[in-house]
Protein backbone atom coordinates (compact mmCIF):
# COMPACT_ATOMS: atom_id res chain seq x y z
CA UNK A 1 0.00 0.00 0.00
CA UNK A 2 1.39 3.41 -1.01
CA UNK A 3 1.87 6.07 1.59
CA UNK A 4 -0.08 9.29 1.07
CA UNK A 5 2.04 12.40 0.58
CA UNK A 6 1.69 15.19 3.06
CA UNK A 7 0.93 18.67 1.78
CA UNK A 8 4.18 19.94 3.35
CA UNK A 9 6.17 17.41 1.29
CA UNK A 10 4.58 18.74 -1.88
CA UNK A 11 5.37 22.33 -0.97
CA UNK A 12 9.00 21.47 -0.20
CA UNK A 13 9.42 19.62 -3.46
CA UNK A 14 8.19 22.65 -5.41
CA UNK A 15 10.84 24.95 -3.92
CA UNK A 16 14.07 25.25 -5.75
CA UNK A 17 17.40 24.40 -4.21
CA UNK A 18 18.33 28.10 -4.28
CA UNK A 19 15.33 28.97 -2.13
CA UNK A 20 16.24 26.31 0.43
CA UNK A 21 19.89 27.38 0.67
CA UNK A 22 20.50 29.69 3.59
CA UNK A 23 22.76 32.49 2.47
CA UNK A 24 21.62 35.33 4.67
CA UNK A 25 23.27 35.75 8.08
CA UNK A 26 23.01 38.18 10.97
CA UNK A 27 25.91 39.60 12.94
CA UNK A 28 24.44 40.18 16.40
CA UNK A 29 25.73 41.78 19.59
CA UNK A 30 27.90 44.32 17.80
CA UNK A 31 29.13 47.14 20.09
CA UNK A 32 26.62 50.04 20.31
CA UNK A 33 28.86 52.75 18.81
CA UNK A 34 29.82 50.64 15.79
CA UNK A 35 29.34 52.28 12.40
CA UNK A 36 28.63 50.74 9.02
CA UNK A 37 32.06 51.82 7.76
CA UNK A 38 33.76 49.92 10.61
CA UNK A 39 31.82 46.76 9.73
CA UNK A 40 32.69 47.08 6.04
CA UNK A 41 36.35 47.49 7.03
CA UNK A 42 36.27 44.34 9.20
CA UNK A 43 34.50 42.33 6.48
CA UNK A 44 37.23 42.90 3.89
CA UNK A 45 38.70 39.45 4.62
CA UNK A 46 35.25 37.84 4.73
CA UNK A 47 33.67 36.06 1.73
CA UNK A 48 32.06 38.23 -0.93
CA UNK A 49 28.55 39.34 -0.17
CA UNK A 50 25.75 40.77 -2.27
CA UNK A 51 24.00 42.80 0.36
CA UNK A 52 24.79 44.45 3.72
CA UNK A 53 22.19 46.14 5.87
CA UNK A 54 23.34 47.79 9.09
CA UNK A 55 20.99 48.53 11.98
CA UNK A 56 22.18 50.92 14.71
CA UNK A 57 21.53 50.38 18.39
CA UNK A 58 18.80 52.02 20.42
CA UNK A 59 20.72 53.85 23.16
CA UNK A 60 17.66 53.93 25.45
CA UNK A 61 18.09 50.18 25.98
CA UNK A 62 21.53 50.46 27.63
CA UNK A 63 23.27 48.17 28.70
CA UNK A 64 21.49 45.86 26.27
CA UNK A 65 21.82 48.16 23.25
CA UNK A 66 23.63 46.37 20.45
CA UNK A 67 23.99 46.96 16.73
CA UNK A 68 23.37 44.26 14.15
CA UNK A 69 24.16 43.70 10.51
CA UNK A 70 22.40 41.57 7.91
CA UNK A 71 24.61 40.08 5.20
CA UNK A 72 23.50 38.14 2.13
CA UNK A 73 26.30 35.88 0.89
CA UNK A 74 26.56 34.33 -2.56
CA UNK A 75 26.82 30.66 -1.49
CA UNK A 76 25.72 28.74 1.60
CA UNK A 77 29.29 27.49 2.13
CA UNK A 78 30.40 31.09 2.54
CA UNK A 79 28.06 31.46 5.52
CA UNK A 80 29.97 28.68 7.29
CA UNK A 81 33.29 30.35 6.44
CA UNK A 82 32.03 33.69 7.76
CA UNK A 83 30.91 32.05 10.98
CA UNK A 84 34.31 30.41 11.48
CA UNK A 85 36.05 33.71 10.75
CA UNK A 86 33.99 36.10 12.92
CA UNK A 87 31.84 34.21 15.46
CA UNK A 88 32.98 34.80 19.04
CA UNK A 89 35.50 37.53 18.23
CA UNK A 90 35.64 40.52 20.57
CA UNK A 91 34.95 43.69 18.63
CA UNK A 92 35.72 47.06 20.19
CA UNK A 93 33.90 50.25 19.22
CA UNK A 94 35.06 53.88 19.37
CA UNK A 95 33.98 54.21 23.02
CA UNK A 96 36.12 51.24 24.06
CA UNK A 97 33.29 48.81 24.75
CA UNK A 98 34.05 45.21 23.75
CA UNK A 99 31.38 42.74 22.73
CA UNK A 100 31.58 39.17 21.43
CA UNK A 101 30.04 38.98 17.95
CA UNK A 102 27.48 36.26 17.26
CA UNK A 103 26.95 35.03 13.69
CA UNK A 104 23.61 33.31 12.97
CA UNK A 105 21.49 32.39 10.00
CA UNK A 106 18.78 34.97 9.48
CA UNK A 107 15.29 33.67 10.23
CA UNK A 108 13.97 35.57 7.20
CA UNK A 109 16.09 34.56 4.23
CA UNK A 110 14.67 36.96 1.67
CA UNK A 111 16.71 40.05 0.90
CA UNK A 112 15.20 43.33 1.96
CA UNK A 113 14.64 45.65 -0.92
CA UNK A 114 15.43 49.26 -0.38
CA UNK A 115 12.41 51.29 -1.27
CA UNK A 116 13.05 54.52 -3.06
CA UNK A 117 10.72 57.15 -1.81
CA UNK A 118 9.32 59.59 -4.29
CA UNK A 119 10.44 63.15 -3.65
CA UNK A 120 7.74 65.37 -2.23
CA UNK A 121 6.34 67.48 -5.06
CA UNK A 122 5.47 70.32 -2.67
CA UNK A 123 8.92 70.54 -1.13
CA UNK A 124 10.47 73.99 -1.58
CA UNK A 125 7.30 75.63 -2.91
CA UNK A 126 6.27 77.53 0.22
CA UNK A 127 7.85 80.81 -0.91
CA UNK A 128 5.77 80.70 -4.11
CA UNK A 129 2.45 79.98 -2.38
CA UNK A 130 0.11 83.01 -2.78
CA UNK A 131 -1.50 82.53 0.64
CA UNK A 132 1.91 82.47 2.31
CA UNK A 133 3.01 85.59 0.43
CA UNK A 134 -0.10 87.51 1.53
CA UNK A 135 0.48 86.32 5.10
CA UNK A 136 4.04 87.67 5.00
CA UNK A 137 2.74 90.99 3.66
CA UNK A 138 0.27 91.29 6.53
CA UNK A 139 3.11 90.67 8.97
CA UNK A 140 5.20 93.38 7.34
CA UNK A 141 2.47 96.02 7.51
CA UNK A 142 2.31 97.79 10.83
CA UNK A 143 -0.69 96.86 12.86
CA UNK A 144 -2.71 99.60 14.57
CA UNK A 145 -1.60 100.05 18.14
CA UNK A 146 -4.19 98.90 20.64
CA UNK A 147 -6.22 101.64 22.33
CA UNK A 148 -5.06 102.71 25.79
CA UNK A 149 -6.49 100.86 28.74
CA UNK A 150 -8.09 104.00 30.20
CA UNK A 151 -10.33 104.44 27.19
CA UNK A 152 -11.27 100.75 27.28
CA UNK A 153 -12.26 101.02 30.94
CA UNK A 154 -14.34 104.15 30.22
CA UNK A 155 -16.10 102.37 27.33
CA UNK A 156 -16.92 99.41 29.59
CA UNK A 157 -18.33 101.72 32.27
CA UNK A 158 -20.54 103.46 29.70
CA UNK A 159 -21.78 100.12 28.41
CA UNK A 160 -22.69 98.99 31.95
CA UNK A 161 -24.56 102.23 32.62
CA UNK A 162 -26.55 101.84 29.41
CA UNK A 163 -27.49 98.29 30.37
CA UNK A 164 -28.65 99.43 33.80
CA UNK A 165 -30.71 102.22 32.27
CA UNK A 166 -32.37 99.78 29.90
CA UNK A 167 -33.21 97.50 32.80
CA UNK A 168 -34.72 100.39 34.75
CA UNK A 169 -37.00 101.45 31.88
CA UNK A 170 -40.60 100.58 32.55
CA UNK A 171 -42.87 99.62 29.77
CA UNK A 172 -46.67 99.67 30.00
CA UNK A 173 -46.77 95.88 29.98
CA UNK A 174 -44.37 95.61 32.88
CA UNK A 175 -46.38 98.21 34.82
CA UNK A 176 -49.59 96.25 34.24
CA UNK A 177 -47.99 93.02 35.42
CA UNK A 178 -46.64 94.71 38.56
CA UNK A 179 -50.04 96.20 39.42
CA UNK A 180 -51.78 92.90 38.92
CA UNK A 181 -49.21 91.12 41.06
CA UNK A 182 -49.49 93.69 43.85
CA UNK A 183 -53.32 93.54 43.76
CA UNK A 184 -53.25 89.76 44.22
CA UNK A 185 -50.91 89.98 47.17
CA UNK A 186 -52.83 92.83 48.92
CA UNK A 187 -56.02 90.80 49.83
CA UNK A 188 -54.01 87.85 51.12
CA UNK A 189 -52.23 90.02 53.70
CA UNK A 190 -55.46 90.96 55.46
PDB file of C-alpha atoms in Angstrom:
ATOM      1  CA  UNK A   1       0.000   0.000   0.000  1.00  0.00           C
ATOM      2  CA  UNK A   2       1.387   3.411  -1.005  1.00  0.00           C
ATOM      3  CA  UNK A   3       1.867   6.071   1.586  1.00  0.00           C
ATOM      4  CA  UNK A   4      -0.085   9.285   1.072  1.00  0.00           C
ATOM      5  CA  UNK A   5       2.040  12.402   0.579  1.00  0.00           C
ATOM      6  CA  UNK A   6       1.686  15.193   3.060  1.00  0.00           C
ATOM      7  CA  UNK A   7       0.932  18.669   1.785  1.00  0.00           C
ATOM      8  CA  UNK A   8       4.177  19.943   3.353  1.00  0.00           C
ATOM      9  CA  UNK A   9       6.172  17.413   1.288  1.00  0.00           C
ATOM     10  CA  UNK A  10       4.580  18.740  -1.878  1.00  0.00           C
ATOM     11  CA  UNK A  11       5.370  22.332  -0.966  1.00  0.00           C
ATOM     12  CA  UNK A  12       9.000  21.469  -0.197  1.00  0.00           C
ATOM     13  CA  UNK A  13       9.422  19.622  -3.457  1.00  0.00           C
ATOM     14  CA  UNK A  14       8.192  22.646  -5.413  1.00  0.00           C
ATOM     15  CA  UNK A  15      10.836  24.951  -3.922  1.00  0.00           C
ATOM     16  CA  UNK A  16      14.071  25.248  -5.754  1.00  0.00           C
ATOM     17  CA  UNK A  17      17.405  24.403  -4.209  1.00  0.00           C
ATOM     18  CA  UNK A  18      18.329  28.098  -4.283  1.00  0.00           C
ATOM     19  CA  UNK A  19      15.335  28.971  -2.130  1.00  0.00           C
ATOM     20  CA  UNK A  20      16.241  26.311   0.433  1.00  0.00           C
ATOM     21  CA  UNK A  21      19.894  27.383   0.669  1.00  0.00           C
ATOM     22  CA  UNK A  22      20.500  29.690   3.585  1.00  0.00           C
ATOM     23  CA  UNK A  23      22.764  32.491   2.470  1.00  0.00           C
ATOM     24  CA  UNK A  24      21.616  35.332   4.674  1.00  0.00           C
ATOM     25  CA  UNK A  25      23.274  35.752   8.080  1.00  0.00           C
ATOM     26  CA  UNK A  26      23.010  38.175  10.970  1.00  0.00           C
ATOM     27  CA  UNK A  27      25.906  39.601  12.937  1.00  0.00           C
ATOM     28  CA  UNK A  28      24.440  40.176  16.400  1.00  0.00           C
ATOM     29  CA  UNK A  29      25.731  41.782  19.591  1.00  0.00           C
ATOM     30  CA  UNK A  30      27.902  44.322  17.800  1.00  0.00           C
ATOM     31  CA  UNK A  31      29.131  47.142  20.086  1.00  0.00           C
ATOM     32  CA  UNK A  32      26.625  50.042  20.312  1.00  0.00           C
ATOM     33  CA  UNK A  33      28.856  52.749  18.815  1.00  0.00           C
ATOM     34  CA  UNK A  34      29.820  50.643  15.793  1.00  0.00           C
ATOM     35  CA  UNK A  35      29.336  52.276  12.398  1.00  0.00           C
ATOM     36  CA  UNK A  36      28.629  50.739   9.017  1.00  0.00           C
ATOM     37  CA  UNK A  37      32.060  51.820   7.765  1.00  0.00           C
ATOM     38  CA  UNK A  38      33.756  49.916  10.615  1.00  0.00           C
ATOM     39  CA  UNK A  39      31.816  46.763   9.728  1.00  0.00           C
ATOM     40  CA  UNK A  40      32.687  47.076   6.041  1.00  0.00           C
ATOM     41  CA  UNK A  41      36.350  47.491   7.030  1.00  0.00           C
ATOM     42  CA  UNK A  42      36.266  44.335   9.196  1.00  0.00           C
ATOM     43  CA  UNK A  43      34.497  42.334   6.483  1.00  0.00           C
ATOM     44  CA  UNK A  44      37.232  42.900   3.888  1.00  0.00           C
ATOM     45  CA  UNK A  45      38.705  39.447   4.624  1.00  0.00           C
ATOM     46  CA  UNK A  46      35.251  37.836   4.727  1.00  0.00           C
ATOM     47  CA  UNK A  47      33.674  36.057   1.734  1.00  0.00           C
ATOM     48  CA  UNK A  48      32.056  38.226  -0.934  1.00  0.00           C
ATOM     49  CA  UNK A  49      28.550  39.339  -0.167  1.00  0.00           C
ATOM     50  CA  UNK A  50      25.749  40.770  -2.267  1.00  0.00           C
ATOM     51  CA  UNK A  51      24.005  42.802   0.364  1.00  0.00           C
ATOM     52  CA  UNK A  52      24.788  44.454   3.719  1.00  0.00           C
ATOM     53  CA  UNK A  53      22.186  46.137   5.874  1.00  0.00           C
ATOM     54  CA  UNK A  54      23.337  47.788   9.086  1.00  0.00           C
ATOM     55  CA  UNK A  55      20.993  48.534  11.975  1.00  0.00           C
ATOM     56  CA  UNK A  56      22.179  50.915  14.710  1.00  0.00           C
ATOM     57  CA  UNK A  57      21.527  50.382  18.392  1.00  0.00           C
ATOM     58  CA  UNK A  58      18.803  52.024  20.422  1.00  0.00           C
ATOM     59  CA  UNK A  59      20.717  53.847  23.165  1.00  0.00           C
ATOM     60  CA  UNK A  60      17.664  53.930  25.452  1.00  0.00           C
ATOM     61  CA  UNK A  61      18.091  50.181  25.980  1.00  0.00           C
ATOM     62  CA  UNK A  62      21.533  50.457  27.631  1.00  0.00           C
ATOM     63  CA  UNK A  63      23.267  48.175  28.699  1.00  0.00           C
ATOM     64  CA  UNK A  64      21.487  45.857  26.268  1.00  0.00           C
ATOM     65  CA  UNK A  65      21.820  48.160  23.254  1.00  0.00           C
ATOM     66  CA  UNK A  66      23.629  46.369  20.451  1.00  0.00           C
ATOM     67  CA  UNK A  67      23.990  46.956  16.734  1.00  0.00           C
ATOM     68  CA  UNK A  68      23.369  44.261  14.149  1.00  0.00           C
ATOM     69  CA  UNK A  69      24.159  43.704  10.509  1.00  0.00           C
ATOM     70  CA  UNK A  70      22.399  41.565   7.908  1.00  0.00           C
ATOM     71  CA  UNK A  71      24.610  40.079   5.200  1.00  0.00           C
ATOM     72  CA  UNK A  72      23.497  38.142   2.133  1.00  0.00           C
ATOM     73  CA  UNK A  73      26.299  35.879   0.889  1.00  0.00           C
ATOM     74  CA  UNK A  74      26.563  34.328  -2.557  1.00  0.00           C
ATOM     75  CA  UNK A  75      26.824  30.657  -1.488  1.00  0.00           C
ATOM     76  CA  UNK A  76      25.718  28.738   1.604  1.00  0.00           C
ATOM     77  CA  UNK A  77      29.286  27.495   2.133  1.00  0.00           C
ATOM     78  CA  UNK A  78      30.404  31.095   2.545  1.00  0.00           C
ATOM     79  CA  UNK A  79      28.060  31.455   5.516  1.00  0.00           C
ATOM     80  CA  UNK A  80      29.968  28.679   7.287  1.00  0.00           C
ATOM     81  CA  UNK A  81      33.291  30.352   6.439  1.00  0.00           C
ATOM     82  CA  UNK A  82      32.035  33.685   7.757  1.00  0.00           C
ATOM     83  CA  UNK A  83      30.914  32.046  10.981  1.00  0.00           C
ATOM     84  CA  UNK A  84      34.308  30.414  11.485  1.00  0.00           C
ATOM     85  CA  UNK A  85      36.046  33.710  10.755  1.00  0.00           C
ATOM     86  CA  UNK A  86      33.991  36.096  12.921  1.00  0.00           C
ATOM     87  CA  UNK A  87      31.839  34.205  15.456  1.00  0.00           C
ATOM     88  CA  UNK A  88      32.983  34.799  19.042  1.00  0.00           C
ATOM     89  CA  UNK A  89      35.503  37.534  18.231  1.00  0.00           C
ATOM     90  CA  UNK A  90      35.645  40.516  20.571  1.00  0.00           C
ATOM     91  CA  UNK A  91      34.948  43.692  18.633  1.00  0.00           C
ATOM     92  CA  UNK A  92      35.718  47.064  20.188  1.00  0.00           C
ATOM     93  CA  UNK A  93      33.897  50.248  19.219  1.00  0.00           C
ATOM     94  CA  UNK A  94      35.058  53.876  19.369  1.00  0.00           C
ATOM     95  CA  UNK A  95      33.976  54.207  23.023  1.00  0.00           C
ATOM     96  CA  UNK A  96      36.122  51.244  24.060  1.00  0.00           C
ATOM     97  CA  UNK A  97      33.290  48.809  24.746  1.00  0.00           C
ATOM     98  CA  UNK A  98      34.049  45.215  23.751  1.00  0.00           C
ATOM     99  CA  UNK A  99      31.377  42.741  22.734  1.00  0.00           C
ATOM    100  CA  UNK A 100      31.578  39.170  21.428  1.00  0.00           C
ATOM    101  CA  UNK A 101      30.043  38.981  17.952  1.00  0.00           C
ATOM    102  CA  UNK A 102      27.477  36.259  17.256  1.00  0.00           C
ATOM    103  CA  UNK A 103      26.945  35.026  13.688  1.00  0.00           C
ATOM    104  CA  UNK A 104      23.612  33.315  12.967  1.00  0.00           C
ATOM    105  CA  UNK A 105      21.487  32.391   9.996  1.00  0.00           C
ATOM    106  CA  UNK A 106      18.782  34.973   9.476  1.00  0.00           C
ATOM    107  CA  UNK A 107      15.294  33.671  10.226  1.00  0.00           C
ATOM    108  CA  UNK A 108      13.969  35.567   7.205  1.00  0.00           C
ATOM    109  CA  UNK A 109      16.087  34.558   4.225  1.00  0.00           C
ATOM    110  CA  UNK A 110      14.673  36.960   1.669  1.00  0.00           C
ATOM    111  CA  UNK A 111      16.710  40.046   0.902  1.00  0.00           C
ATOM    112  CA  UNK A 112      15.197  43.334   1.965  1.00  0.00           C
ATOM    113  CA  UNK A 113      14.645  45.654  -0.919  1.00  0.00           C
ATOM    114  CA  UNK A 114      15.432  49.259  -0.376  1.00  0.00           C
ATOM    115  CA  UNK A 115      12.413  51.293  -1.271  1.00  0.00           C
ATOM    116  CA  UNK A 116      13.050  54.522  -3.062  1.00  0.00           C
ATOM    117  CA  UNK A 117      10.720  57.145  -1.813  1.00  0.00           C
ATOM    118  CA  UNK A 118       9.322  59.590  -4.295  1.00  0.00           C
ATOM    119  CA  UNK A 119      10.444  63.146  -3.651  1.00  0.00           C
ATOM    120  CA  UNK A 120       7.742  65.366  -2.230  1.00  0.00           C
ATOM    121  CA  UNK A 121       6.337  67.483  -5.056  1.00  0.00           C
ATOM    122  CA  UNK A 122       5.468  70.316  -2.668  1.00  0.00           C
ATOM    123  CA  UNK A 123       8.916  70.539  -1.135  1.00  0.00           C
ATOM    124  CA  UNK A 124      10.466  73.987  -1.579  1.00  0.00           C
ATOM    125  CA  UNK A 125       7.296  75.629  -2.913  1.00  0.00           C
ATOM    126  CA  UNK A 126       6.268  77.534   0.217  1.00  0.00           C
ATOM    127  CA  UNK A 127       7.848  80.807  -0.906  1.00  0.00           C
ATOM    128  CA  UNK A 128       5.765  80.700  -4.109  1.00  0.00           C
ATOM    129  CA  UNK A 129       2.451  79.977  -2.380  1.00  0.00           C
ATOM    130  CA  UNK A 130       0.111  83.008  -2.778  1.00  0.00           C
ATOM    131  CA  UNK A 131      -1.497  82.531   0.640  1.00  0.00           C
ATOM    132  CA  UNK A 132       1.905  82.470   2.305  1.00  0.00           C
ATOM    133  CA  UNK A 133       3.015  85.592   0.427  1.00  0.00           C
ATOM    134  CA  UNK A 134      -0.100  87.514   1.533  1.00  0.00           C
ATOM    135  CA  UNK A 135       0.481  86.321   5.100  1.00  0.00           C
ATOM    136  CA  UNK A 136       4.037  87.673   4.999  1.00  0.00           C
ATOM    137  CA  UNK A 137       2.741  90.995   3.665  1.00  0.00           C
ATOM    138  CA  UNK A 138       0.271  91.292   6.534  1.00  0.00           C
ATOM    139  CA  UNK A 139       3.107  90.668   8.967  1.00  0.00           C
ATOM    140  CA  UNK A 140       5.205  93.382   7.343  1.00  0.00           C
ATOM    141  CA  UNK A 141       2.467  96.020   7.511  1.00  0.00           C
ATOM    142  CA  UNK A 142       2.309  97.792  10.831  1.00  0.00           C
ATOM    143  CA  UNK A 143      -0.686  96.863  12.865  1.00  0.00           C
ATOM    144  CA  UNK A 144      -2.708  99.602  14.567  1.00  0.00           C
ATOM    145  CA  UNK A 145      -1.600 100.051  18.137  1.00  0.00           C
ATOM    146  CA  UNK A 146      -4.195  98.898  20.642  1.00  0.00           C
ATOM    147  CA  UNK A 147      -6.222 101.641  22.326  1.00  0.00           C
ATOM    148  CA  UNK A 148      -5.057 102.713  25.786  1.00  0.00           C
ATOM    149  CA  UNK A 149      -6.490 100.858  28.742  1.00  0.00           C
ATOM    150  CA  UNK A 150      -8.088 104.004  30.197  1.00  0.00           C
ATOM    151  CA  UNK A 151     -10.332 104.441  27.191  1.00  0.00           C
ATOM    152  CA  UNK A 152     -11.272 100.749  27.280  1.00  0.00           C
ATOM    153  CA  UNK A 153     -12.264 101.022  30.939  1.00  0.00           C
ATOM    154  CA  UNK A 154     -14.337 104.145  30.216  1.00  0.00           C
ATOM    155  CA  UNK A 155     -16.098 102.373  27.332  1.00  0.00           C
ATOM    156  CA  UNK A 156     -16.917  99.409  29.590  1.00  0.00           C
ATOM    157  CA  UNK A 157     -18.332 101.723  32.271  1.00  0.00           C
ATOM    158  CA  UNK A 158     -20.539 103.462  29.704  1.00  0.00           C
ATOM    159  CA  UNK A 159     -21.784 100.121  28.412  1.00  0.00           C
ATOM    160  CA  UNK A 160     -22.690  98.988  31.955  1.00  0.00           C
ATOM    161  CA  UNK A 161     -24.564 102.233  32.616  1.00  0.00           C
ATOM    162  CA  UNK A 162     -26.550 101.838  29.408  1.00  0.00           C
ATOM    163  CA  UNK A 163     -27.492  98.285  30.365  1.00  0.00           C
ATOM    164  CA  UNK A 164     -28.651  99.426  33.797  1.00  0.00           C
ATOM    165  CA  UNK A 165     -30.712 102.220  32.274  1.00  0.00           C
ATOM    166  CA  UNK A 166     -32.367  99.778  29.897  1.00  0.00           C
ATOM    167  CA  UNK A 167     -33.209  97.497  32.799  1.00  0.00           C
ATOM    168  CA  UNK A 168     -34.721 100.390  34.745  1.00  0.00           C
ATOM    169  CA  UNK A 169     -37.001 101.450  31.885  1.00  0.00           C
ATOM    170  CA  UNK A 170     -40.601 100.579  32.554  1.00  0.00           C
ATOM    171  CA  UNK A 171     -42.871  99.625  29.770  1.00  0.00           C
ATOM    172  CA  UNK A 172     -46.672  99.674  29.999  1.00  0.00           C
ATOM    173  CA  UNK A 173     -46.774  95.884  29.977  1.00  0.00           C
ATOM    174  CA  UNK A 174     -44.365  95.606  32.879  1.00  0.00           C
ATOM    175  CA  UNK A 175     -46.378  98.214  34.822  1.00  0.00           C
ATOM    176  CA  UNK A 176     -49.589  96.251  34.242  1.00  0.00           C
ATOM    177  CA  UNK A 177     -47.992  93.019  35.424  1.00  0.00           C
ATOM    178  CA  UNK A 178     -46.637  94.706  38.564  1.00  0.00           C
ATOM    179  CA  UNK A 179     -50.040  96.195  39.422  1.00  0.00           C
ATOM    180  CA  UNK A 180     -51.775  92.896  38.919  1.00  0.00           C
ATOM    181  CA  UNK A 181     -49.211  91.116  41.057  1.00  0.00           C
ATOM    182  CA  UNK A 182     -49.493  93.692  43.850  1.00  0.00           C
ATOM    183  CA  UNK A 183     -53.315  93.541  43.759  1.00  0.00           C
ATOM    184  CA  UNK A 184     -53.249  89.756  44.223  1.00  0.00           C
ATOM    185  CA  UNK A 185     -50.910  89.984  47.171  1.00  0.00           C
ATOM    186  CA  UNK A 186     -52.831  92.831  48.923  1.00  0.00           C
ATOM    187  CA  UNK A 187     -56.021  90.802  49.829  1.00  0.00           C
ATOM    188  CA  UNK A 188     -54.007  87.847  51.125  1.00  0.00           C
ATOM    189  CA  UNK A 189     -52.231  90.023  53.704  1.00  0.00           C
ATOM    190  CA  UNK A 190     -55.458  90.957  55.459  1.00  0.00           C
TER     191      UNK A 190
END
